Each structure stands twice: as structure tokens, then as C-alpha cells.
CSV table of C-alpha atoms in Angstrom, one decimal:
chain,number,residue,atom,x,y,z
A,8,MET,CA,14.1,-15.1,-26.6
A,9,ALA,CA,13.4,-14.3,-22.9
A,10,ASN,CA,13.0,-17.2,-20.5
A,11,PRO,CA,9.6,-17.7,-18.9
A,12,ALA,CA,10.9,-16.6,-15.4
A,13,SER,CA,12.2,-13.4,-16.8
A,14,ALA,CA,8.9,-12.7,-18.8
A,15,ASN,CA,6.9,-13.4,-15.6
A,16,MET,CA,9.0,-11.1,-13.6
A,17,ASN,CA,8.5,-8.3,-16.2
A,18,ALA,CA,4.8,-8.9,-16.1
A,19,VAL,CA,4.7,-8.7,-12.3
A,20,ARG,CA,6.7,-5.5,-12.3
A,21,GLU,CA,4.5,-3.9,-15.0
A,22,THR,CA,1.4,-4.9,-13.0
A,23,MET,CA,2.8,-3.4,-9.9
A,24,ASP,CA,3.7,-0.2,-11.7
A,25,VAL,CA,0.1,0.1,-13.0
A,26,LEU,CA,-1.3,-0.6,-9.5
A,27,LEU,CA,1.0,2.1,-8.0
A,28,GLU,CA,-0.1,4.6,-10.6
A,29,ILE,CA,-3.8,3.8,-9.8
A,30,SER,CA,-3.0,4.1,-6.1
A,31,ARG,CA,-1.4,7.6,-6.7
A,32,LEU,CA,-4.4,8.7,-8.8
A,33,LEU,CA,-6.7,7.7,-5.9
A,34,ASN,CA,-4.4,9.5,-3.4
A,35,THR,CA,-4.1,6.4,-1.2
A,36,GLY,CA,-0.8,7.4,0.2
A,37,LEU,CA,0.6,3.9,-0.3
A,38,ASP,CA,4.2,3.6,-1.4
A,39,MET,CA,5.4,0.6,-3.6
A,40,GLU,CA,6.4,-1.5,-0.5
A,41,SER,CA,3.1,-0.9,1.3
A,42,LEU,CA,1.1,-1.6,-1.9
A,43,SER,CA,3.1,-4.8,-2.5
A,44,ILE,CA,2.2,-5.9,1.0
A,45,CYS,CA,-1.4,-5.2,0.5
A,46,VAL,CA,-1.5,-7.1,-2.8
A,47,ARG,CA,0.2,-10.1,-1.2
A,48,LEU,CA,-2.3,-10.1,1.7
A,49,CYS,CA,-5.2,-10.0,-0.8
A,50,GLU,CA,-3.6,-12.8,-2.8
A,51,GLN,CA,-3.5,-14.8,0.5
A,52,GLY,CA,-7.3,-14.3,0.9
A,53,ILE,CA,-7.5,-11.2,3.2
A,54,ASN,CA,-10.7,-9.3,2.5
A,55,PRO,CA,-9.7,-6.0,0.7
A,56,GLU,CA,-12.4,-4.0,2.4
A,57,ALA,CA,-11.3,-5.2,5.8
A,58,LEU,CA,-7.6,-4.4,4.9
A,59,SER,CA,-8.7,-0.9,3.8
A,60,SER,CA,-10.5,-0.4,7.1
A,61,VAL,CA,-7.5,-1.5,9.1
A,62,ILE,CA,-5.2,0.9,7.1
A,63,LYS,CA,-7.6,3.8,7.7
A,64,GLU,CA,-7.8,3.1,11.4
A,65,LEU,CA,-4.0,2.8,11.7
A,66,ARG,CA,-3.7,6.2,10.0
A,67,ARG,CA,-6.2,7.8,12.3
A,68,ALA,CA,-4.4,6.4,15.3
A,69,SER,CA,-1.1,7.6,14.0
A,70,ASP,CA,-2.4,11.1,13.2
A,71,SER,CA,-4.0,11.3,16.7
A,72,LEU,CA,-0.7,10.2,18.3
A,73,LYS,CA,1.3,12.7,16.3
A,74,ALA,CA,-1.2,15.5,17.3
A,75,SER,CA,-1.0,14.6,21.0
A,76,GLU,CA,2.8,14.6,20.8
A,77,ASN,CA,2.8,18.0,19.1
A,78,SER,CA,0.5,19.5,21.7
A,79,THR,CA,2.5,18.2,24.6
A,80,SER,CA,5.8,19.4,23.1
A,81,GLN,CA,4.4,22.9,22.4
A,82,GLY,CA,2.6,23.4,25.7
């Protein structure tokens, strides 16, 4: 018989696997580590919609920075 801590850890792992699969189906681009951080933040009371907005804005800023780096290195 598995101990309660082991059973809980298995349940957490299974839940994260399901969330990662949903994340992939929705093409979020989040890896397991990023998804885990997002889940922990939501569990701490962060608004999921606000978190989503921040992630989108960070991606836009990153894409913009990469594009400007590419244009300066090619020109």
C-alpha cells in the first residue's frame, strides 16, 4: 500500500501532465517548468487573466527585441 505522500505526489504529477497536454493542445508555448510556475502563481492568488496578459506582453517584447537585433546584425 502506497503511503499518502507518495499517492499525493503521483496525483500532482498526473495533474501537471494533464495540464501540460491541455497547454500543448492550446498552443500556449509553455514548457513544464513555465506551466508549473504559472500554476503556483495562480495557487498563490494571482489573477490568471492578468498573468496571461503579462506573459503575452513579455513575448511581444521578446519578439520585438529579437527582430531589432536581427535587423541590426543584417544591416
